[in-house]
Short mmCIF file of C-alpha atoms in Angstrom, two decimals:
data_model
loop_
_atom_site.label_atom_id
_atom_site.label_comp_id
_atom_site.label_asym_id
_atom_site.label_seq_id
_atom_site.Cartn_x
_atom_site.Cartn_y
_atom_site.Cartn_z
CA UNK A 20 -91.07 -57.25 -70.71
CA UNK A 21 -87.75 -58.93 -70.11
CA UNK A 22 -86.14 -56.71 -72.66
CA UNK A 23 -87.44 -53.67 -70.84
CA UNK A 24 -86.03 -54.93 -67.56
CA UNK A 25 -82.67 -55.54 -69.15
CA UNK A 26 -82.62 -52.01 -70.49
CA UNK A 27 -83.45 -50.63 -67.08
CA UNK A 28 -80.69 -52.69 -65.49
CA UNK A 29 -78.23 -51.41 -68.02
CA UNK A 30 -79.41 -47.88 -67.45
CA UNK A 31 -79.06 -48.07 -63.68
CA UNK A 32 -75.76 -49.86 -63.92
CA UNK A 33 -74.44 -47.17 -66.22
CA UNK A 34 -75.81 -44.52 -63.87
CA UNK A 35 -74.15 -46.16 -60.87
CA UNK A 36 -70.87 -46.45 -62.75
CA UNK A 37 -70.94 -42.77 -63.64
CA UNK A 38 -71.81 -41.82 -60.04
CA UNK A 39 -69.02 -44.03 -58.74
CA UNK A 40 -66.63 -42.48 -61.21
CA UNK A 41 -67.78 -39.00 -60.25
CA UNK A 42 -67.41 -39.85 -56.58
CA UNK A 43 -63.95 -41.26 -57.13
CA UNK A 44 -63.01 -38.13 -59.05
CA UNK A 45 -64.38 -35.96 -56.24
CA UNK A 46 -62.50 -37.95 -53.62
CA UNK A 47 -59.31 -37.80 -55.69
CA UNK A 48 -59.66 -34.06 -56.18
CA UNK A 49 -60.38 -33.56 -52.47
CA UNK A 50 -57.45 -35.77 -51.53
CA UNK A 51 -55.12 -33.97 -53.92
CA UNK A 52 -56.29 -30.61 -52.61
CA UNK A 53 -55.86 -31.73 -49.02
CA UNK A 54 -52.42 -33.12 -49.76
CA UNK A 55 -51.47 -29.88 -51.47
CA UNK A 56 -52.64 -27.87 -48.49
CA UNK A 57 -50.80 -30.21 -46.13
CA UNK A 58 -47.64 -29.90 -48.22
CA UNK A 59 -47.96 -26.12 -48.16
CA UNK A 60 -48.58 -26.19 -44.42
CA UNK A 61 -45.53 -28.41 -43.86
CA UNK A 62 -43.38 -26.06 -45.96
CA UNK A 63 -44.71 -23.07 -44.04
CA UNK A 64 -43.98 -24.83 -40.75
CA UNK A 65 -40.46 -25.64 -41.94
CA UNK A 66 -39.94 -22.05 -43.07
CA UNK A 67 -41.26 -20.80 -39.73
CA UNK A 68 -39.01 -23.22 -37.86
CA UNK A 69 -36.00 -22.11 -39.89
CA UNK A 70 -36.89 -18.46 -39.28
CA UNK A 71 -37.31 -19.13 -35.56
CA UNK A 72 -33.97 -20.94 -35.42
CA UNK A 73 -32.33 -18.04 -37.25
CA UNK A 74 -33.89 -15.59 -34.78
CA UNK A 75 -32.70 -17.67 -31.84
CA UNK A 76 -29.20 -17.79 -33.29
CA UNK A 77 -29.30 -14.02 -33.77
CA UNK A 78 -30.45 -13.57 -30.17
CA UNK A 79 -27.61 -15.79 -28.96
CA UNK A 80 -25.13 -13.75 -30.99
CA UNK A 81 -26.61 -10.50 -29.66
CA UNK A 82 -26.43 -11.80 -26.08
CA UNK A 83 -22.83 -12.89 -26.62
CA UNK A 84 -22.00 -9.46 -28.06
CA UNK A 85 -23.79 -7.78 -25.15
CA UNK A 86 -21.89 -9.86 -22.57
CA UNK A 87 -18.63 -9.14 -24.36
CA UNK A 88 -19.38 -5.41 -24.52
CA UNK A 89 -20.37 -5.35 -20.84
CA UNK A 90 -17.05 -6.98 -19.93
CA UNK A 91 -15.19 -4.43 -22.05
CA UNK A 92 -17.12 -1.55 -20.47
CA UNK A 93 -16.43 -2.91 -16.97
CA UNK A 94 -12.74 -3.27 -17.78
CA UNK A 95 -12.66 0.27 -19.19
CA UNK A 96 -14.37 1.58 -16.04
CA UNK A 97 -11.79 -0.22 -13.89
CA UNK A 98 -8.94 1.14 -16.03
CA UNK A 99 -10.34 4.68 -15.81
CA UNK A 100 -10.86 4.37 -12.05
CA UNK A 101 -7.32 3.04 -11.64
CA UNK A 102 -5.89 5.85 -13.74
CA UNK A 103 -7.95 8.40 -11.80
CA UNK A 104 -6.62 6.92 -8.55
CA UNK A 105 -3.07 7.11 -9.91
CA UNK A 106 -3.59 10.71 -11.03
CA UNK A 107 -5.24 11.62 -7.73
CA UNK A 108 -2.47 9.93 -5.74
CA UNK A 109 0.22 11.58 -7.84
CA UNK A 110 -1.45 14.98 -7.52
CA UNK A 111 -1.88 14.55 -3.76
CA UNK A 112 1.79 13.61 -3.38
CA UNK A 113 2.89 16.61 -5.45
CA UNK A 114 0.68 18.99 -3.46
CA UNK A 115 1.95 17.47 -0.22
CA UNK A 116 5.55 17.91 -1.41
CA UNK A 117 4.90 21.55 -2.33
CA UNK A 118 3.25 22.18 1.04
CA UNK A 119 6.18 20.68 2.95
CA UNK A 120 8.62 22.67 0.84
CA UNK A 121 6.75 25.84 1.78
CA UNK A 122 7.12 24.83 5.46
CA UNK A 123 10.78 23.90 5.08
CA UNK A 124 12.09 26.95 6.98
CA UNK A 125 9.38 26.82 9.65
CA UNK A 126 9.63 25.88 13.31
CA UNK A 127 6.77 25.52 15.79
CA UNK A 128 7.36 26.93 19.28
CA UNK A 129 4.91 25.43 21.76
CA UNK A 130 4.44 26.46 25.40
CA UNK A 131 5.26 30.18 25.08
CA UNK A 132 2.91 32.33 27.15
CA UNK A 133 0.26 34.11 25.08
CA UNK A 134 -1.06 37.60 25.76
CA UNK A 135 -4.58 38.67 24.92
CA UNK A 136 -4.66 40.54 21.61
CA UNK A 137 -1.06 39.58 20.91
CA UNK A 138 0.26 40.87 17.55
CA UNK A 139 2.56 39.14 15.07
CA UNK A 140 5.37 41.48 16.09
CA UNK A 141 4.94 40.51 19.74
CA UNK A 142 4.92 36.81 18.83
CA UNK A 143 8.15 37.31 16.86
CA UNK A 144 9.79 39.07 19.83
CA UNK A 145 8.84 36.17 22.12
CA UNK A 146 10.46 33.70 19.72
CA UNK A 147 13.63 35.80 19.60
CA UNK A 148 13.60 35.98 23.40
CA UNK A 149 13.54 32.17 23.61
CA UNK A 150 16.34 31.93 21.04
CA UNK A 151 18.48 34.34 23.01
CA UNK A 152 17.78 33.35 26.63
CA UNK A 153 17.06 29.63 26.33
CA UNK A 154 19.16 28.57 23.36
CA UNK A 155 21.95 31.13 23.79
CA UNK A 156 21.93 32.17 20.16
CA UNK A 157 22.41 35.80 19.22
CA UNK A 158 19.05 36.74 17.60
CA UNK A 159 20.76 39.54 15.67
CA UNK A 160 22.07 36.93 13.26
CA UNK A 161 18.68 35.20 12.97
CA UNK A 162 16.14 36.68 10.55
CA UNK A 163 12.49 35.78 10.97
CA UNK A 164 10.21 36.46 8.01
CA UNK A 165 7.08 36.19 10.12
CA UNK A 166 5.78 34.62 13.32
CA UNK A 167 2.16 34.08 14.30
CA UNK A 168 -0.03 32.04 16.60
CA UNK A 169 -1.69 29.02 15.02
CA UNK A 170 -5.25 27.88 15.80
CA UNK A 171 -8.14 29.34 17.76
CA UNK A 172 -7.57 30.99 21.17
CA UNK A 173 -8.28 28.76 24.16
CA UNK A 174 -7.18 28.06 27.71
CA UNK A 175 -3.72 26.90 26.66
CA UNK A 176 -1.34 29.18 24.75
CA UNK A 177 -1.43 28.52 21.02
CA UNK A 178 1.81 27.43 19.32
CA UNK A 179 3.80 30.04 17.39
CA UNK A 180 4.75 29.21 13.81
CA UNK A 181 7.97 31.02 12.92
CA UNK A 182 9.27 31.16 9.35
CA UNK A 183 13.01 31.83 9.14
CA UNK A 184 14.66 33.54 6.21
CA UNK A 185 17.43 30.95 5.99
CA UNK A 186 17.13 27.18 6.28
CA UNK A 187 20.46 26.92 8.10
CA UNK A 188 19.17 29.24 10.85
CA UNK A 189 16.23 26.94 11.35
CA UNK A 190 18.56 23.94 11.56
CA UNK A 191 20.82 25.74 14.06
CA UNK A 192 17.89 26.42 16.37
CA UNK A 193 16.52 22.90 15.95
CA UNK A 194 19.94 21.48 16.79
CA UNK A 195 19.93 23.30 20.14
CA UNK A 196 16.30 22.53 20.98
CA UNK A 197 17.46 19.88 23.48
CA UNK A 198 18.52 22.78 25.72
CA UNK A 199 14.80 23.38 26.34
CA UNK A 200 14.52 20.08 28.19
CA UNK A 201 13.01 20.68 31.62
CA UNK A 202 11.13 23.79 30.49
CA UNK A 203 7.55 24.16 29.28
CA UNK A 204 8.71 25.11 25.79
CA UNK A 205 9.05 22.69 22.89
CA UNK A 206 10.37 23.24 19.37
CA UNK A 207 9.34 21.03 16.46
CA UNK A 208 9.51 21.10 12.70
CA UNK A 209 6.44 22.16 10.73
CA UNK A 210 5.00 19.48 8.44
CA UNK A 211 1.85 18.90 6.40
CA UNK A 212 -1.09 17.09 8.00
CA UNK A 213 -0.20 13.88 6.15
CA UNK A 214 3.38 13.87 7.42
CA UNK A 215 2.27 14.72 10.97
CA UNK A 216 -0.15 11.79 10.95
CA UNK A 217 2.57 9.49 9.64
CA UNK A 218 5.06 10.64 12.26
CA UNK A 219 2.46 10.10 14.97
CA UNK A 220 1.92 6.54 13.75
CA UNK A 221 5.68 5.93 13.97
CA UNK A 222 5.99 7.13 17.58
CA UNK A 223 5.24 3.74 19.25
CA UNK A 224 7.89 2.01 17.13
CA UNK A 225 10.36 4.81 17.91
CA UNK A 226 9.80 4.51 21.67
CA UNK A 227 10.10 0.72 21.54
CA UNK A 228 13.40 0.95 19.65
CA UNK A 229 14.83 3.44 22.13
CA UNK A 230 13.73 1.28 25.07
CA UNK A 231 15.77 -1.53 23.52
CA UNK A 232 18.76 0.78 23.57
CA UNK A 233 18.80 1.37 19.83
CA UNK A 234 19.67 4.69 18.25
CA UNK A 235 16.42 5.60 16.53
CA UNK A 236 14.83 8.74 15.19
CA UNK A 237 12.16 9.79 12.71
CA UNK A 238 13.35 11.51 9.58
CA UNK A 239 10.56 13.34 7.80
CA UNK A 240 7.87 10.59 7.48
CA UNK A 241 10.09 7.51 7.89
#
């Protein structure tokens, strides 16, 4: 009986040892598998982190490039606008110069009575009459290319723009225009709108200088 019990003890002990060994093997395998998965997960996380960092660096570079390009575009736009302004200003000045050159031989006679339906020929005769009777210049020696009223008809007589054939004739008449003082007639040079505006702006300074007893006059737009 004792021998049988000893055999059973040995049997169960051996069985327990094998189960323990199997359990240890299972635990070891599970642990190794878990560790392997954890290692893989850590590597994947590191790879993902590296990829994310690379993407962030790329985004920073792209943003820096974008900001740099925007600055360049803005500078180019400013340069183009500045050049356009320069071209526009230069073109305006050239056109203004050409316009004033075309008016170089012109004089404006203001205050001459206007007849209804007055023709260019009649306007020219009235200018010649002023030249002869008011300025005491022989109109035979003065050639007028054309003379016409300027502006829309109204209550007041419109000014007559007279274009003389020779510049010196225009200057001769302008030099004697002071003889019209005390009459209703005025003679002035013909300028572009820009020059007229500039001369108008200079009038207060001109009057102030003359009130101080200074010899002052406006020459063209200065």
